[in-house]
Coordinates of C-alpha atoms in Angstrom, one line a residue:
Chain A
X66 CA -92.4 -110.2 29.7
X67 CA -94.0 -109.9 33.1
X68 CA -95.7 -107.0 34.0
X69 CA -96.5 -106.8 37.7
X70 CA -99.2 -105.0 38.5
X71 CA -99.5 -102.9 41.8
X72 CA -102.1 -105.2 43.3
X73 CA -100.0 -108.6 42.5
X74 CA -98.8 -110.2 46.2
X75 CA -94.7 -110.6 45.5
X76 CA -94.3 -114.4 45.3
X77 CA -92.3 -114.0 48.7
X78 CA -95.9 -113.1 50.4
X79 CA -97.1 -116.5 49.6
X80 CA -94.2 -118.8 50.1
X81 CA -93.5 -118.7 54.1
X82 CA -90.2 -116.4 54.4
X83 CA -88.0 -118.8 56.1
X84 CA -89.1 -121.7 53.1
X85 CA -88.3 -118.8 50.3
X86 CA -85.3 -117.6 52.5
X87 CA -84.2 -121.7 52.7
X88 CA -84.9 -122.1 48.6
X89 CA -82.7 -119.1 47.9
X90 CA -79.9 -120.1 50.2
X91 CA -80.3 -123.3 48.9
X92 CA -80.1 -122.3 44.9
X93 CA -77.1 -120.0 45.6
X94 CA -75.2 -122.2 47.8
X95 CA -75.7 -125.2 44.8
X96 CA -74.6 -122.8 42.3
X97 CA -71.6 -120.7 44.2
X98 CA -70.4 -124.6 44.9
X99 CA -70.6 -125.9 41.1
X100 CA -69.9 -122.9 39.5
X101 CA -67.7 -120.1 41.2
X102 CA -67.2 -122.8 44.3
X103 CA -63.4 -122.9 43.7
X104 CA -63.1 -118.9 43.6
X105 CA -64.7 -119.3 47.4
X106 CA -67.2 -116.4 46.6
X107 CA -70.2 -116.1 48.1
X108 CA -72.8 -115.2 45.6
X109 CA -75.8 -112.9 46.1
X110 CA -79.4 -114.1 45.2
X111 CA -79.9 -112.8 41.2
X112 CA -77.0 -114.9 40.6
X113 CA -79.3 -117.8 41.2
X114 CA -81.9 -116.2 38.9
X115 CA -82.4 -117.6 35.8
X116 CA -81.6 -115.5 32.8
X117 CA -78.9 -114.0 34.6
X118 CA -75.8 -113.4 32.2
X119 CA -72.4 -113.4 34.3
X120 CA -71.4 -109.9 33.9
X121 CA -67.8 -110.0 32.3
X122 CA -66.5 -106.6 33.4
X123 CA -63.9 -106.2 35.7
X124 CA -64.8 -106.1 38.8
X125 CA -63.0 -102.9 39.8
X126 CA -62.7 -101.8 43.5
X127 CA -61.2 -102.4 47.2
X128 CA -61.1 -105.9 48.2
X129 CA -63.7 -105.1 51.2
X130 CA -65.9 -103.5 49.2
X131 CA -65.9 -106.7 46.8
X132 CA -66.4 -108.8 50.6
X133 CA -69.0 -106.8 51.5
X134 CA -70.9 -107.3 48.0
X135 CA -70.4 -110.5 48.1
X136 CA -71.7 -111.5 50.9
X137 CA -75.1 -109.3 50.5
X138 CA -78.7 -111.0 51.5
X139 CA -81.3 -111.3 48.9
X140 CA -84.4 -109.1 50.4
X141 CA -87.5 -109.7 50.0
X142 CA -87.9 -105.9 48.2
X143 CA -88.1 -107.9 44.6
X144 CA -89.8 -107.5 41.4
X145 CA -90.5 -110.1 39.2
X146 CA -90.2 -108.3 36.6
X147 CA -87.3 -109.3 33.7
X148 CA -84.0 -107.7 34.4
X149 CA -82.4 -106.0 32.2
X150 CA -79.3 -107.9 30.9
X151 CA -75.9 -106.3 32.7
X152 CA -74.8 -104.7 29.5
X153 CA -77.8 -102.2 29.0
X154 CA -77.5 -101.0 32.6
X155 CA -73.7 -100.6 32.4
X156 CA -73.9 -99.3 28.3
X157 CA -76.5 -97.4 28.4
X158 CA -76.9 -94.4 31.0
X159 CA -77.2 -90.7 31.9
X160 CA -74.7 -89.3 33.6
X161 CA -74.1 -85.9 32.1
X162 CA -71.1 -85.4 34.0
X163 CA -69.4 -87.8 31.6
X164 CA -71.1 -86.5 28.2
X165 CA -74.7 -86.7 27.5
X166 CA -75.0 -89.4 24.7
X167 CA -76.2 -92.6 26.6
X168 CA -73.0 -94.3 25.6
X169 CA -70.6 -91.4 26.9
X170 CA -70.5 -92.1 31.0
X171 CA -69.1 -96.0 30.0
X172 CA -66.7 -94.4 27.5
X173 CA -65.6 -91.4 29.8
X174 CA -65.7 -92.5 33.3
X175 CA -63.0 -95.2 32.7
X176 CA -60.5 -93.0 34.4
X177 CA -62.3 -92.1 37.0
X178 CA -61.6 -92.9 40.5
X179 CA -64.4 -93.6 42.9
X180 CA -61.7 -95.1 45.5
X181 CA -60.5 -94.0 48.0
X182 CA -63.9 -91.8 48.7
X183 CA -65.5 -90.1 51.4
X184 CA -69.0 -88.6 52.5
X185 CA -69.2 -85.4 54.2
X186 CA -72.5 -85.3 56.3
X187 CA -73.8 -81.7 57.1
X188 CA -76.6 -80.0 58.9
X189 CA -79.3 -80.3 61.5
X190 CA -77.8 -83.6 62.9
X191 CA -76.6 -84.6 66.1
X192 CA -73.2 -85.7 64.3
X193 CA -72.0 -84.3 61.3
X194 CA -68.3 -84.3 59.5
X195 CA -66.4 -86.3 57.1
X196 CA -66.2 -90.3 56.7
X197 CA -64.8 -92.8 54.6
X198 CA -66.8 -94.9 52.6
X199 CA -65.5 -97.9 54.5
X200 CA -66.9 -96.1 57.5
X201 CA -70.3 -95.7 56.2
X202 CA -70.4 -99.3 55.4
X203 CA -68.9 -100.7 58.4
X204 CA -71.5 -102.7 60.2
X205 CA -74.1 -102.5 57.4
X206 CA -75.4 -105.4 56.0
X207 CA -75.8 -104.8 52.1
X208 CA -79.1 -106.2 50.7
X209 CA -80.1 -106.9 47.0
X210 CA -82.5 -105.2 45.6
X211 CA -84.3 -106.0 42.3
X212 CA -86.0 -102.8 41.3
X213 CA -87.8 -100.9 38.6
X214 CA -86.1 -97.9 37.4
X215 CA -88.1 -95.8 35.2
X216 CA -86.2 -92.6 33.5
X217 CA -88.2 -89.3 32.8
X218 CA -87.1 -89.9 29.2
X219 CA -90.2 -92.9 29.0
X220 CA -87.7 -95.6 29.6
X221 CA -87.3 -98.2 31.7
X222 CA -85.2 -101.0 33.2
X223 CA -85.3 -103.8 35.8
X224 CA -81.9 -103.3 38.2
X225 CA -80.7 -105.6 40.5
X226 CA -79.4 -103.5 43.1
X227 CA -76.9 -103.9 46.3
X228 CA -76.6 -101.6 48.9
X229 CA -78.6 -100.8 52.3
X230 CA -81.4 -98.6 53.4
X231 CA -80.9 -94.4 53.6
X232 CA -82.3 -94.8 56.7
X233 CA -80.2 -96.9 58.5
X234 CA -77.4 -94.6 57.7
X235 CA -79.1 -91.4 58.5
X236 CA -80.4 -92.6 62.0
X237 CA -76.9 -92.7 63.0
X238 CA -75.9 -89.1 62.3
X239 CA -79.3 -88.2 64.7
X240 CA -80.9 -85.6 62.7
X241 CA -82.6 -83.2 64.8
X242 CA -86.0 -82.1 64.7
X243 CA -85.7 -79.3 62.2
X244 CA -84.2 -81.8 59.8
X245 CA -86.9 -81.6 57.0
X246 CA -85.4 -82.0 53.9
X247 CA -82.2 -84.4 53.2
X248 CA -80.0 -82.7 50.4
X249 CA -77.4 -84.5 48.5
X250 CA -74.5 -83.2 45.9
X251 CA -72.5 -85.4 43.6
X252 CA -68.8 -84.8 43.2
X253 CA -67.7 -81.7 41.4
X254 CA -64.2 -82.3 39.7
X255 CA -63.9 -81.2 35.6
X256 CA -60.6 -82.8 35.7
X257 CA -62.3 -86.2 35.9
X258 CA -65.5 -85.2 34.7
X259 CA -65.1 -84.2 31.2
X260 CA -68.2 -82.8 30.9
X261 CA -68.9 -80.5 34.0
X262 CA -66.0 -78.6 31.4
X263 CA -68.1 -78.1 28.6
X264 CA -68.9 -74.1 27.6
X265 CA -72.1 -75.6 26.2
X266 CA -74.4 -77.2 29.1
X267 CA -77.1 -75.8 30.8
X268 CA -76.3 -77.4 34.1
X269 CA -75.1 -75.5 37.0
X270 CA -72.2 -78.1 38.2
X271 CA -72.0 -80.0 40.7
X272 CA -75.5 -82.0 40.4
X273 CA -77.6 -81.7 43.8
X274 CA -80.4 -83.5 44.4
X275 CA -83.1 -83.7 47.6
X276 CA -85.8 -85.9 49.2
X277 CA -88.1 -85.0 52.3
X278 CA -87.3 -86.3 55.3
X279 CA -89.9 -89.3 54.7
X280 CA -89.3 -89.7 51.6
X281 CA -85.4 -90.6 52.6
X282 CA -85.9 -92.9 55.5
X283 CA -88.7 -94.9 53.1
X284 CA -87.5 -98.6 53.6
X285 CA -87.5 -98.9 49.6
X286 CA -85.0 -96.2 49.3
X287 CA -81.5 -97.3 49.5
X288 CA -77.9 -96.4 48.9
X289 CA -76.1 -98.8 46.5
X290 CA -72.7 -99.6 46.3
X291 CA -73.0 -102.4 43.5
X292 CA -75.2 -104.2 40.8
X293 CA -75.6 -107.3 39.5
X294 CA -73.7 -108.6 42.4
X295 CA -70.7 -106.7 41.2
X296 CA -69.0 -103.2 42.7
X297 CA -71.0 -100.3 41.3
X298 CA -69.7 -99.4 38.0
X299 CA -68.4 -95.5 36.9
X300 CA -70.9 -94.8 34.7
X301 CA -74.2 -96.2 37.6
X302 CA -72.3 -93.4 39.9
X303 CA -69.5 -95.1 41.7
X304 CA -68.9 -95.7 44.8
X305 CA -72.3 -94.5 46.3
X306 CA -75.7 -93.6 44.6
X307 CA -79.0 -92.9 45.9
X308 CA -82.0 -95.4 44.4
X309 CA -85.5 -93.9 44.9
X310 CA -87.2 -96.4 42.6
X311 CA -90.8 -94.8 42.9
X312 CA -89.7 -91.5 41.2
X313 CA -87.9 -90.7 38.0
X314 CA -84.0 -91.7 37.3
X315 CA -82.8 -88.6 37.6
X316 CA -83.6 -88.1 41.6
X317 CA -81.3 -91.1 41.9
X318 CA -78.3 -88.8 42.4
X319 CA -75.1 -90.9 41.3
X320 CA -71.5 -90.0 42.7
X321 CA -72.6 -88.9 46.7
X322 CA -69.9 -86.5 48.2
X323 CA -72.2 -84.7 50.3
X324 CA -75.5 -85.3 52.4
X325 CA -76.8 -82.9 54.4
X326 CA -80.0 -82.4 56.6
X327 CA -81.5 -79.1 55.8
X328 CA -84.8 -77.1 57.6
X329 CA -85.9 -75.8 53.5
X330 CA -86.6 -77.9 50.7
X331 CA -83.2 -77.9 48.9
X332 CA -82.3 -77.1 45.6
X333 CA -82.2 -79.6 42.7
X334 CA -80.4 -79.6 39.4
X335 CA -82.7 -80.5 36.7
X336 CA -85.4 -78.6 38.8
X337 CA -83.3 -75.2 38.1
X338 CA -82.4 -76.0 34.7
X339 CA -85.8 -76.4 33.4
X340 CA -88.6 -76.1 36.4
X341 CA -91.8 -76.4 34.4
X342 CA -90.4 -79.6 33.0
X343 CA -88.8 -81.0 36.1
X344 CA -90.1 -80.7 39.8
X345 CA -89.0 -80.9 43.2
X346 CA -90.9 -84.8 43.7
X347 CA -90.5 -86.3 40.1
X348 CA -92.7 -89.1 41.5
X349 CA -93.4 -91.8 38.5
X350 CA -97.2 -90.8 37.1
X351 CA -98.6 -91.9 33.7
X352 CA -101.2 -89.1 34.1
X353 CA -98.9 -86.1 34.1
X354 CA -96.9 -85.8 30.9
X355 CA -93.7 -84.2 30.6
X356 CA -93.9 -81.0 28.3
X357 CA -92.2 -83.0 25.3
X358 CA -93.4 -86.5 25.8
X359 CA -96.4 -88.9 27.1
X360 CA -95.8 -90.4 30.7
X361 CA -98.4 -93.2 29.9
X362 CA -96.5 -95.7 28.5
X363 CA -92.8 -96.2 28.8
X364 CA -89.9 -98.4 26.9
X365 CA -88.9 -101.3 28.9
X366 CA -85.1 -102.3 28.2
X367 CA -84.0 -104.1 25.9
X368 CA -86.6 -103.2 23.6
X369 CA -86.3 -104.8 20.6
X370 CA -87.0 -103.1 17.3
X371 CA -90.1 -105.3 16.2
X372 CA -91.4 -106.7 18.8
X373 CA -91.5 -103.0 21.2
X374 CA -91.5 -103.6 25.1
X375 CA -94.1 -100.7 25.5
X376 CA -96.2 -101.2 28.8
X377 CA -98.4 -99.1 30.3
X378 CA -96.3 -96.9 33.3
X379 CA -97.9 -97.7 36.7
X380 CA -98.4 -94.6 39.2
X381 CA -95.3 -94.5 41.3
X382 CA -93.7 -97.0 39.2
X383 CA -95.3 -99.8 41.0
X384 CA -94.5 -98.9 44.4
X385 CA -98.4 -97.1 45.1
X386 CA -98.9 -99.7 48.0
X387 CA -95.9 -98.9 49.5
X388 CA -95.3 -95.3 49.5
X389 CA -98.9 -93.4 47.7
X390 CA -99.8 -92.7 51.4
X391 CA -96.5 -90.0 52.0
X392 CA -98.4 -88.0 49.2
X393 CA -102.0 -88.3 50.6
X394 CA -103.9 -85.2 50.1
X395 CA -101.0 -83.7 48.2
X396 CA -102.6 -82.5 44.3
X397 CA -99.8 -84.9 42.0
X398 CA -100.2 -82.5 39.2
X399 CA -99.1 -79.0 40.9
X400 CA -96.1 -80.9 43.1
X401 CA -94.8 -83.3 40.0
Chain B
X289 CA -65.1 -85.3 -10.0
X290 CA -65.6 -83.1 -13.2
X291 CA -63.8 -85.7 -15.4
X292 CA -66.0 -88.8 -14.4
X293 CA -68.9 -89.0 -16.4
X294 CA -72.3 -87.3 -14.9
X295 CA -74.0 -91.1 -14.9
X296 CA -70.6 -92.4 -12.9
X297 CA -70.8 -89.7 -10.5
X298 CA -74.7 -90.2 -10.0
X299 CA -74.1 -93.3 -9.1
X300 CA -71.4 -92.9 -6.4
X301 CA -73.1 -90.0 -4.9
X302 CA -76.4 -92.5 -4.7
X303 CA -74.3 -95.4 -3.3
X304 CA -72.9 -93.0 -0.4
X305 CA -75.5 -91.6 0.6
X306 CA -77.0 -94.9 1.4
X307 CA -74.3 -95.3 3.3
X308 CA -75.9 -94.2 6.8
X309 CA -78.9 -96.3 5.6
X310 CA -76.8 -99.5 5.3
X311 CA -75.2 -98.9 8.3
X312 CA -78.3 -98.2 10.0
X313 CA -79.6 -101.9 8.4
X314 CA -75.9 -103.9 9.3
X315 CA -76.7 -102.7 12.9
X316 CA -80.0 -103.5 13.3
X317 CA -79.9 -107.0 11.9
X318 CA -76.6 -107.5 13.8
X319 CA -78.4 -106.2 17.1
X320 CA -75.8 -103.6 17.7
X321 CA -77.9 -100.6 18.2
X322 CA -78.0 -100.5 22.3
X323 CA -80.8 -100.8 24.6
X324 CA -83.1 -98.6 23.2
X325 CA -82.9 -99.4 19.0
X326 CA -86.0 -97.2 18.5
X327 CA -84.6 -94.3 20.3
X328 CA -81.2 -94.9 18.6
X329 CA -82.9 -94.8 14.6
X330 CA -85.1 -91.9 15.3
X331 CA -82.1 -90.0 16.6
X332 CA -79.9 -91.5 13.8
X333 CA -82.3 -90.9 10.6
X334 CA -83.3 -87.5 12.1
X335 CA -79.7 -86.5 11.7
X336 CA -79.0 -87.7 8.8
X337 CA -81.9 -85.5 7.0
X338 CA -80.8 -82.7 8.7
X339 CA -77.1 -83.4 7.1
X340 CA -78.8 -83.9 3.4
X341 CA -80.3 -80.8 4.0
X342 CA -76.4 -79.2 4.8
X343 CA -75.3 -80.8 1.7
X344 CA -78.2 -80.2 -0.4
X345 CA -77.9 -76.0 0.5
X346 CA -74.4 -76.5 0.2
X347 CA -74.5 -76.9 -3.6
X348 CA -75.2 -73.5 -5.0
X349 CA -72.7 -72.0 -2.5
X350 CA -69.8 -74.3 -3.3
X351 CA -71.1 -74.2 -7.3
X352 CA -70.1 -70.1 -6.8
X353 CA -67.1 -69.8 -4.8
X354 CA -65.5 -73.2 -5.9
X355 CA -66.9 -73.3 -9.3
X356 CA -68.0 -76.8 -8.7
X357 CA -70.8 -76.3 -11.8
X358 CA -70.8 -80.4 -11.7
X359 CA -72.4 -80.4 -8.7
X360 CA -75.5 -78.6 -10.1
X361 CA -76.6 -81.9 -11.5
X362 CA -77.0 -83.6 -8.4
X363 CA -78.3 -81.5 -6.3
X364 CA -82.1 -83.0 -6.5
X365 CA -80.8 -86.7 -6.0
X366 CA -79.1 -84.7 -2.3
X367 CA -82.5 -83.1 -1.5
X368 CA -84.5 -86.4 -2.5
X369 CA -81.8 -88.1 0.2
X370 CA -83.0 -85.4 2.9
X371 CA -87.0 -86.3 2.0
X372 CA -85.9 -90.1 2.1
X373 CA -84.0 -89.9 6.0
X374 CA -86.7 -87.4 7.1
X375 CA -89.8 -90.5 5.5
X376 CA -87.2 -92.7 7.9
X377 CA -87.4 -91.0 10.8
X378 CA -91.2 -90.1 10.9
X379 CA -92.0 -93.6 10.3
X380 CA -89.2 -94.8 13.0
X381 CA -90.7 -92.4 15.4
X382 CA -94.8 -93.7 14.6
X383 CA -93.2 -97.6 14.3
X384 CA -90.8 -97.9 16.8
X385 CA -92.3 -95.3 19.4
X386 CA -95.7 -94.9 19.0
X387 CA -96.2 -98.5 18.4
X388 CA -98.1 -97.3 15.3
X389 CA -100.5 -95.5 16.9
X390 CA -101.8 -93.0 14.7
X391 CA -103.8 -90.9 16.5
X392 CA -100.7 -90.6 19.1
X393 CA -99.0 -89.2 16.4
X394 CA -101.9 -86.1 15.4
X395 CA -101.8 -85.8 19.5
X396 CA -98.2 -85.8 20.0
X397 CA -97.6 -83.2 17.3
X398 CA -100.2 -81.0 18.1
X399 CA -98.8 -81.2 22.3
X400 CA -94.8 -81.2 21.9
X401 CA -93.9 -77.9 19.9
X402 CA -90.9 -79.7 19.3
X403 CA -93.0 -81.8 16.7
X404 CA -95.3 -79.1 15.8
X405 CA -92.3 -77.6 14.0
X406 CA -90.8 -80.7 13.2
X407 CA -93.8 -81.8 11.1
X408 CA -94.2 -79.3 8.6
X409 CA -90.7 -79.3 8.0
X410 CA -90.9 -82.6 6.5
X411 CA -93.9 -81.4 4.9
X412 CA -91.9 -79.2 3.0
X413 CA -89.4 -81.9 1.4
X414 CA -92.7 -84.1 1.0
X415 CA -93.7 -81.4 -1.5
X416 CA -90.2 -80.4 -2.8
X417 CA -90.1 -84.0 -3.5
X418 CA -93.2 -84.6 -5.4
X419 CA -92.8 -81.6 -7.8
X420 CA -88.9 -82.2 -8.5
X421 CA -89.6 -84.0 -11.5
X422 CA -88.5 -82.0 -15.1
X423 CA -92.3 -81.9 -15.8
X424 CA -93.5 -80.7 -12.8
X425 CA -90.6 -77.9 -13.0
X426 CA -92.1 -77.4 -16.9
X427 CA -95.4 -77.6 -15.4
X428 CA -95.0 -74.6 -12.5
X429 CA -93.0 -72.4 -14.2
X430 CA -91.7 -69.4 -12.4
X431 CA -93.1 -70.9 -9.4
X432 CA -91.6 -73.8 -9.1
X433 CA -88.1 -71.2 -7.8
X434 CA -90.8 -69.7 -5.2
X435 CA -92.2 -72.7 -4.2
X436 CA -88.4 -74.2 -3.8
X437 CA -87.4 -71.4 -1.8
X438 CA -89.5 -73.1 1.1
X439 CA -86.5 -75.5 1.8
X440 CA -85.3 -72.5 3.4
X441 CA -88.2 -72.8 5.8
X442 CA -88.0 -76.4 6.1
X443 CA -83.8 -76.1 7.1
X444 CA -85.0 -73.1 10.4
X445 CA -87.7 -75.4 11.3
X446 CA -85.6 -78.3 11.6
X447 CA -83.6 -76.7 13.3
X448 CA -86.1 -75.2 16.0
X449 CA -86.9 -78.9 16.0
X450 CA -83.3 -79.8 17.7
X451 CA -82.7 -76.7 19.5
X452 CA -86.1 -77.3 21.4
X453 CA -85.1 -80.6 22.4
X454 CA -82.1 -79.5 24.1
X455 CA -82.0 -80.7 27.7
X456 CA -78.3 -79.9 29.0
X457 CA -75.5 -79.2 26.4
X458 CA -76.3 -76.5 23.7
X459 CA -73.2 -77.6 21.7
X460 CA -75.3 -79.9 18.4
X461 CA -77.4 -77.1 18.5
X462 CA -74.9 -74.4 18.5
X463 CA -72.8 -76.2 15.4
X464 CA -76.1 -76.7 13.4
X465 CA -77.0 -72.9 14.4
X466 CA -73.7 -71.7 12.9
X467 CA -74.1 -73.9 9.4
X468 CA -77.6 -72.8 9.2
X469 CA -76.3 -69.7 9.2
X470 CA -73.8 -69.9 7.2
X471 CA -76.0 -71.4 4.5
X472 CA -78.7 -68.7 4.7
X473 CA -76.3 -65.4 5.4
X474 CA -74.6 -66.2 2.1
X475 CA -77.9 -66.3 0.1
X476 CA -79.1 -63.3 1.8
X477 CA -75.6 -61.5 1.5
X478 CA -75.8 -62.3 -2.5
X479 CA -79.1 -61.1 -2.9
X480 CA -78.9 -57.7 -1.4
X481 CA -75.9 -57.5 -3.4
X482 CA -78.1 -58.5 -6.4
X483 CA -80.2 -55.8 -5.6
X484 CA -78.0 -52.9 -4.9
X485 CA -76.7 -53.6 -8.5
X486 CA -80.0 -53.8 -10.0
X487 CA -80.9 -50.1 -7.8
X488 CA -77.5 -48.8 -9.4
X489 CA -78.4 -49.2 -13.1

């Protein structure tokens, strides 16, 4: 177990880019050719990685989407942190949309179906209306991204992400000066969601979620349309999710019908359902515990029954170089 | 059930209820509880003493409407099976969670009131358990009833215990609600019956 702390310099800082660019593109061309050479895939860079299981699953999606995955560039936004194997991340998740035992959204999203989808972009933009996933992603050049994920529930996991930069996609739709906030809603639709049915939840369907304006166009955060080299699963929030890996899971809103620029900070779901337990930031921070458990220490997965994978949660999950100065002079404890 | 002798029948109710223990053990060896094993054994034993404590409460009801007087006999060995999941599941929780950190464990249960009521629950059954014993019953007397009647105590708080960890769906909590209930409304519906007669003669 490697545990990385915030003032390590990533590997990539010390190998010259171009000779840790030239390694990678040298590791993955050696293994697409002896080992998936004859499918003619291209393979992205954790594919390379050792300890990497080959995800059985099927690979369930448009073809473009699959030639768009494919062909992602390894970025240089890369822990070197352990990932956790394929299964955990596609077997073990909260979606509460699908049921809200962590083996529910793999058992009740199979039906689900993420294609064909479209994004409606709202608000105080420049352009605004409806668009197919393929035209979000046309021209965008998806990126892996190996990051931490660290749940509210003092678990973690080490993902290897594909998708491309908020920002890049929110430049395009010109967001005008009185754009603030961006919100974001996940699909609302009991008939596939078994769950949003239930008399019994809390939850006031569909989810939304929100990040400032600087906050969204952050280089780390990104929109991801796969893992593990693969198309995004059901059950990680098919076809489109927001990852925000400095602040809890549960920001990281799955499912992405709708974005929309706003002047106000927007409304978010676990926020209403339980405010003193849940704010508007959910930034990652050891030193402010959640009502019902300690934020110092967190369960990296797979932890195993003997031998516990508890480390010590870093401020921000990690990320303090990168983004602690969009919260400078901001009190942590009152805007958790 | 009633023609199998009582020593037979003690012995399939014991191997049953170890059930959920060996299951819990075939899965753990076998690596099949998920990502999070420790999360997934505290959840698992915590039910299971919360189901012991269904059955166990269960006994005198079903011994009156069902006249099911067999069942008397084993009703310790259920309640001994609620003291022996809830042992698991503190023990899960300080292993597996708190990496055996004790003084986590005073600080955890005097933060989260989820554990503050959780804790003297199992109390409770930790001293239901001790004096079950034919001599401590001897030994206490009359109060050995009253001090019995705590399980009653130990059943709200454990369920307090789930209802406050409720984060989205109400619908565990609302079953466990009902049969909580259940159990209790039928004790208290007998004894102001009990008492109306007594007022009457």
């Amino acid at each position: 177990m490697l545990i990385k702390k915030p003032s390590d310099i990533p590997s990539s800082d010390i190998t010259p880019e171009a000779i840790y660019r030239a390694r990678r593109d040298f590791m993955r061309g050696a293994f697409s050719v002896g080992v998936l050479g004859a499918a003619g895939m291209v393979v992205p860079g954790v594919l390379a990685e050792p300890g990497y299981v080959a995800a059985e699953a099927e690979n369930k999606g448009p073809d473009w989407l699959k030639r768009q995955i494919a062909s992602a560039t390894a970025d240089s936004h890369k822990v070197s942190d352990k990932l956790t194997p394929y299964e955990h991340v596609t077997q073990y998740n909260n979606f509460y949309e699908f049921g809200y035992n962590k083996d529910d959204p793999a058992e009740n999203s199979k039906d689900f179906q993420p294609h064909p989808w479209s994004l409606e972009i709202a608000g105080e933009a420049g352009k605004t209306g409806r668009f197919t996933l393929e035209d979000i992603l046309k021209g965008m050049t998806l990126e892996e991204r190996v990051y931490r994920l660290r749940c509210v529930e003092a678990w973690s996991m080490v993902i290897p992400w594909v998708g491309f930069p908020l920002a890049s996609l929110l430049k395009r739709f010109e967001p005008t000066g009185n754009a603030k906030y961006v919100a974001f809603t996940t699909l609302k639709d009991p008939k596939q969601m078994p769950a949003q049915k239930s008399a019994f939840s809390s939850i006031d369907w569909p989810y939304v979620e929100g990040l400032r304006m600087d906050e969204a166009m952050h280089p780390l955060t990104i929109l991801a349309v796969g893992l593990y080299g693969k198309v995004l699963p059901n059950q990680n929030g098919a076809p489109l999710r927001l990852v925000v890996p400095w602040k809890y899971g549960f920001k990281s809103i799955k499912s992405i019908v709708k974005i929309e620029f706003t002047e106000k900070e927007p409304p978010t779901t676990w926020n209403i359902s339980a405010p003193q337990e849940y704010g508007f930031y959910a930034n990652v921070n050891p030193k402010v515990d959640h009502p019902r458990w300690s934020q110092a220490t967190e369960r990296r997965l797979p932890s195993g029954l003997f031998s516990p994978n508890i480390i010590d949660t870093q401020l921000f999950n990690g990320y303090a170089d990168e983004v602690a100065h969009l919260y400078k002079g901001m009190d942590l404890k009152k805007y958790y | 059930m009633q023609q199998i002798p009582t020593s037979w029948r003690r012995l399939i109710i014991f191997l049953c209820a170890l059930i959920p223990f060996a299951w819990l053990v075939f899965n753990t060896i076998t690596q099949q509880l998920g990502a999070d094993p420790a999360k997934t054994i505290v959840l698992f034993t915590g039910e299971w003493t919360i189901y012991f404590l269904f059955i166990t409460l269960s006994v005198t009801p079903l011994r009156r409407l069902l006249a099911w007087s067999w069942l008397m006999s084993h009703r310790r060995m259920l309640g001994l099976f609620a003291l022996f999941y809830g042992l698991l599941h503190l023990l899960s929780y300080l292993i597996f969670i708190l990496g055996l950190d004790f003084s986590r464990l005073v600080s955890e249960t005097l933060k989260r009131p989820y554990i503050t009521v959780g804790f003297p629950a199992l109390l409770i059954l930790v001293a239901l358990g001790i004096t079950s014993t034919q001599k401590m019953m001897r030994r206490l007397g009359k109060n050995w009833v009253k001090l019995h009647r705590l399980v009653y105590l130990a059943l709200i708080l454990a369920w307090i215990h789930v209802l406050w960890q409720v984060r989205s769906s109400y619908f565990e909590a609302a079953v466990y609600g009902a049969i909580v209930a259940v159990l209790l409304g039928i004790r208290l519906f007998w004894a102001v019956k009990k008492n109306k007669r007594r007022v009457a003669q």
